[in-house]
PDB file of C-alpha atoms in Angstrom:
ATOM      1  CA  MET Q 214       0.284  -0.418  -0.023  1.00  0.00           C
ATOM      2  CA  THR Q 215       1.087   3.405  -0.670  1.00  0.00           C
ATOM      3  CA  LYS Q 216       1.449   6.370   2.213  1.00  0.00           C
ATOM      4  CA  HIS Q 217      -2.051   8.079   0.637  1.00  0.00           C
ATOM      5  CA  VAL Q 218      -3.582   4.980   0.705  1.00  0.00           C
ATOM      6  CA  VAL Q 219      -2.681   4.859   4.759  1.00  0.00           C
ATOM      7  CA  ARG Q 220      -3.565   8.102   5.497  1.00  0.00           C
ATOM      8  CA  ALA Q 221      -6.824   7.419   3.911  1.00  0.00           C
ATOM      9  CA  TYR Q 222      -8.514   4.547   5.911  1.00  0.00           C
ATOM     10  CA  ALA Q 223      -6.464   6.736   9.060  1.00  0.00           C
ATOM     11  CA  ALA Q 224      -8.712   9.446   8.368  1.00  0.00           C
ATOM     12  CA  ALA Q 225     -11.809   7.470   7.637  1.00  0.00           C
ATOM     13  CA  ALA Q 226     -11.156   6.032  10.963  1.00  0.00           C
ATOM     14  CA  ALA Q 227     -10.669   8.869  13.033  1.00  0.00           C
ATOM     15  CA  VAL Q 228     -13.920   9.895  11.002  1.00  0.00           C
ATOM     16  CA  LEU Q 229     -15.721   6.762  12.180  1.00  0.00           C
ATOM     17  CA  VAL Q 230     -14.153   7.329  15.760  1.00  0.00           C
ATOM     18  CA  LEU Q 231     -16.019  10.812  16.013  1.00  0.00           C
ATOM     19  CA  PHE Q 232     -19.161   9.516  15.843  1.00  0.00           C
ATOM     20  CA  LEU Q 233     -19.528   6.413  17.500  1.00  0.00           C
ATOM     21  CA  ALA Q 234     -18.159   8.734  20.450  1.00  0.00           C
ATOM     22  CA  TRP Q 235     -20.465  11.479  20.162  1.00  0.00           C
ATOM     23  CA  ALA Q 236     -23.450   8.546  19.937  1.00  0.00           C
ATOM     24  CA  VAL Q 237     -21.992   7.705  22.805  1.00  0.00           C
ATOM     25  CA  ILE Q 238     -22.084  10.635  24.746  1.00  0.00           C
ATOM     26  CA  SER Q 239     -25.035  11.265  23.379  1.00  0.00           C
ATOM     27  CA  ALA Q 240     -27.416   8.354  24.098  1.00  0.00           C
ATOM     28  CA  ASN Q 241     -25.563   8.696  27.949  1.00  0.00           C
ATOM     29  CA  PRO Q 242     -25.783   5.403  29.620  1.00  0.00           C
ATOM     30  CA  TRP Q 243     -24.386   5.820  32.703  1.00  0.00           C
ATOM     31  CA  ALA Q 244     -26.619   6.536  35.095  1.00  0.00           C
ATOM     32  CA  THR Q 245     -27.563  10.087  36.507  1.00  0.00           C
ATOM     33  CA  PRO Q 246     -27.791  11.001  39.997  1.00  0.00           C
ATOM     34  CA  GLU Q 247     -30.782  12.323  41.383  1.00  0.00           C
ATOM     35  CA  ALA Q 248     -31.288  15.276  41.762  1.00  0.00           C
ATOM     36  CA  LYS Q 249     -31.732  17.391  45.360  1.00  0.00           C
ATOM     37  CA  VAL Q 250     -34.734  19.359  44.580  1.00  0.00           C
ATOM     38  CA  ASP Q 251     -33.025  23.142  46.609  1.00  0.00           C
ATOM     39  CA  GLN Q 252     -35.964  24.676  49.267  1.00  0.00           C
ATOM     40  CA  ARG Q 253     -35.567  27.958  48.015  1.00  0.00           C
ATOM     41  CA  LEU Q 254     -36.746  26.809  44.571  1.00  0.00           C
ATOM     42  CA  THR Q 255     -39.984  24.906  46.567  1.00  0.00           C
ATOM     43  CA  ALA Q 256     -40.136  28.402  48.473  1.00  0.00           C
ATOM     44  CA  LEU Q 257     -39.790  30.941  45.352  1.00  0.00           C
ATOM     45  CA  ASN Q 258     -42.674  28.764  43.222  1.00  0.00           C
ATOM     46  CA  THR Q 259     -45.248  28.484  46.863  1.00  0.00           C
ATOM     47  CA  ARG Q 260     -44.692  32.629  46.537  1.00  0.00           C
ATOM     48  CA  GLU Q 261     -44.759  33.070  43.388  1.00  0.00           C
ATOM     49  CA  ALA Q 262     -48.189  31.183  42.868  1.00  0.00           C
ATOM     50  CA  ALA Q 263     -49.650  32.291  46.463  1.00  0.00           C
ATOM     51  CA  LEU Q 264     -48.119  35.972  44.824  1.00  0.00           C
ATOM     52  CA  ARG Q 265     -50.336  35.295  41.865  1.00  0.00           C
ATOM     53  CA  ARG Q 266     -53.631  34.026  43.714  1.00  0.00           C
ATOM     54  CA  GLU Q 267     -52.938  37.598  45.746  1.00  0.00           C
ATOM     55  CA  ALA Q 268     -52.952  39.507  42.308  1.00  0.00           C
ATOM     56  CA  VAL Q 269     -55.625  38.486  40.751  1.00  0.00           C
ATOM     57  CA  GLN Q 270     -57.578  38.723  43.778  1.00  0.00           C
ATOM     58  CA  VAL Q 271     -56.412  42.871  43.725  1.00  0.00           C
ATOM     59  CA  GLN Q 272     -57.579  42.885  40.444  1.00  0.00           C
ATOM     60  CA  ARG Q 273     -61.078  42.273  40.938  1.00  0.00           C
ATOM     61  CA  LEU Q 274     -61.246  44.569  43.583  1.00  0.00           C
ATOM     62  CA  VAL Q 275     -59.685  47.013  41.404  1.00  0.00           C
ATOM     63  CA  LYS Q 276     -61.531  46.329  38.860  1.00  0.00           C
ATOM     64  CA  ARG Q 277     -65.233  46.288  41.220  1.00  0.00           C
ATOM     65  CA  ARG Q 278     -64.190  49.616  42.875  1.00  0.00           C
ATOM     66  CA  GLU Q 279     -63.130  51.453  39.192  1.00  0.00           C
ATOM     67  CA  THR Q 280     -67.025  50.190  38.319  1.00  0.00           C
ATOM     68  CA  VAL Q 281     -68.542  51.828  41.150  1.00  0.00           C
ATOM     69  CA  TYR Q 282     -66.361  54.923  40.801  1.00  0.00           C
ATOM     70  CA  ARG Q 283     -67.767  55.383  36.706  1.00  0.00           C
ATOM     71  CA  ILE Q 284     -70.768  54.473  38.335  1.00  0.00           C
ATOM     72  CA  ARG Q 285     -70.570  57.673  41.040  1.00  0.00           C
ATOM     73  CA  LEU Q 286     -69.261  59.566  38.307  1.00  0.00           C
ATOM     74  CA  ALA Q 287     -71.880  59.728  36.022  1.00  0.00           C
ATOM     75  CA  SER Q 288     -74.181  60.210  38.868  1.00  0.00           C
ATOM     76  CA  ARG Q 289     -72.306  63.584  39.303  1.00  0.00           C
ATOM     77  CA  ASN Q 290     -71.845  64.508  35.758  1.00  0.00           C
ATOM     78  CA  ARG Q 291     -75.667  64.564  35.223  1.00  0.00           C
ATOM     79  CA  GLN Q 292     -76.355  66.504  39.088  1.00  0.00           C
ATOM     80  CA  ILE Q 293     -73.791  68.946  37.338  1.00  0.00           C
ATOM     81  CA  ALA Q 294     -75.451  69.379  33.731  1.00  0.00           C
ATOM     82  CA  GLN Q 295     -78.703  69.841  35.526  1.00  0.00           C
ATOM     83  CA  ILE Q 296     -77.847  72.646  38.203  1.00  0.00           C
ATOM     84  CA  GLU Q 297     -76.076  73.898  35.019  1.00  0.00           C
ATOM     85  CA  GLN Q 298     -78.911  74.355  33.250  1.00  0.00           C
ATOM     86  CA  ALA Q 299     -81.134  75.347  36.486  1.00  0.00           C
ATOM     87  CA  HIS Q 300     -78.124  77.781  36.266  1.00  0.00           C
ATOM     88  CA  GLN Q 301     -78.945  79.147  32.866  1.00  0.00           C
ATOM     89  CA  ARG Q 302     -82.628  78.865  33.179  1.00  0.00           C
ATOM     90  CA  ASP Q 303     -81.531  81.300  35.636  1.00  0.00           C
ATOM     91  CA  VAL Q 304     -80.169  83.349  34.251  1.00  0.00           C
ATOM     92  CA  ALA Q 305     -82.057  83.650  31.407  1.00  0.00           C
ATOM     93  CA  VAL Q 306     -85.088  84.720  33.476  1.00  0.00           C
ATOM     94  CA  ALA Q 307     -82.687  87.283  34.601  1.00  0.00           C
ATOM     95  CA  ARG Q 308     -82.095  88.772  31.568  1.00  0.00           C
ATOM     96  CA  ALA Q 309     -84.952  89.398  30.123  1.00  0.00           C
ATOM     97  CA  ALA Q 310     -86.407  91.027  33.481  1.00  0.00           C
ATOM     98  CA  ALA Q 311     -83.288  92.960  33.590  1.00  0.00           C
ATOM     99  CA  ALA Q 312     -84.898  93.834  29.701  1.00  0.00           C
ATOM    100  CA  ARG Q 313     -88.078  94.157  30.859  1.00  0.00           C
ATOM    101  CA  ALA Q 314     -86.860  96.946  33.639  1.00  0.00           C
ATOM    102  CA  TYR Q 315     -84.593  98.703  32.116  1.00  0.00           C
ATOM    103  CA  THR Q 316     -85.772 102.032  30.528  1.00  0.00           C
ATOM    104  CA  ALA Q 317     -83.519 104.117  28.347  1.00  0.00           C
ATOM    105  CA  PRO Q 318     -82.132 107.329  29.289  1.00  0.00           C
ATOM    106  CA  SER Q 319     -84.199 110.642  28.109  1.00  0.00           C
ATOM    107  CA  VAL Q 320     -83.003 112.640  26.119  1.00  0.00           C
ATOM    108  CA  SER Q 321     -82.134 116.064  26.956  1.00  0.00           C
ATOM    109  CA  VAL Q 322     -81.760 119.184  24.991  1.00  0.00           C
ATOM    110  CA  VAL Q 323     -79.627 122.061  25.124  1.00  0.00           C
ATOM    111  CA  ARG Q 324     -80.054 124.923  23.428  1.00  0.00           C
ATOM    112  CA  LEU Q 325     -77.613 127.024  24.641  1.00  0.00           C
ATOM    113  CA  PRO Q 326     -75.303 128.538  22.289  1.00  0.00           C
ATOM    114  CA  ALA Q 327     -71.765 127.042  20.802  1.00  0.00           C
ATOM    115  CA  VAL Q 328     -68.626 127.334  23.469  1.00  0.00           C
ATOM    116  CA  THR Q 329     -66.216 128.438  20.900  1.00  0.00           C
ATOM    117  CA  VAL Q 330     -67.247 131.147  18.605  1.00  0.00           C
ATOM    118  CA  THR Q 331     -65.204 131.427  15.012  1.00  0.00           C
ATOM    119  CA  ARG Q 332     -65.300 135.228  13.457  1.00  0.00           C
ATOM    120  CA  THR Q 333     -63.396 135.678  10.282  1.00  0.00           C
ATOM    121  CA  SER Q 334     -61.140 139.522   9.612  1.00  0.00           C
TER     122      SER Q 334
END
């Protein structure tokens, strides 16, 4: 055999060994020890669940309060509109009464001669 044939077989064998090692490692045939449960993670998950429940309750409360606020705001806006309409009626009545009660001042005619007299020279 020539040297280049030996090199080709060696390269093929190296690639074959590489792929076999890759397959064995990815298959993970050895047993892994059981992972211990971290108490901090358990407590963190419990706390997260409690916070989620509390957040849902808070959202319900906020929604309820917002609904009550909107109802009261609508009622207050209706009251304000009624008061403004009553005020506009009162203003219109007062203007009409003032217009009826208004009398124009009497005209005074002055028959005096003009203050400045221009003379021609």
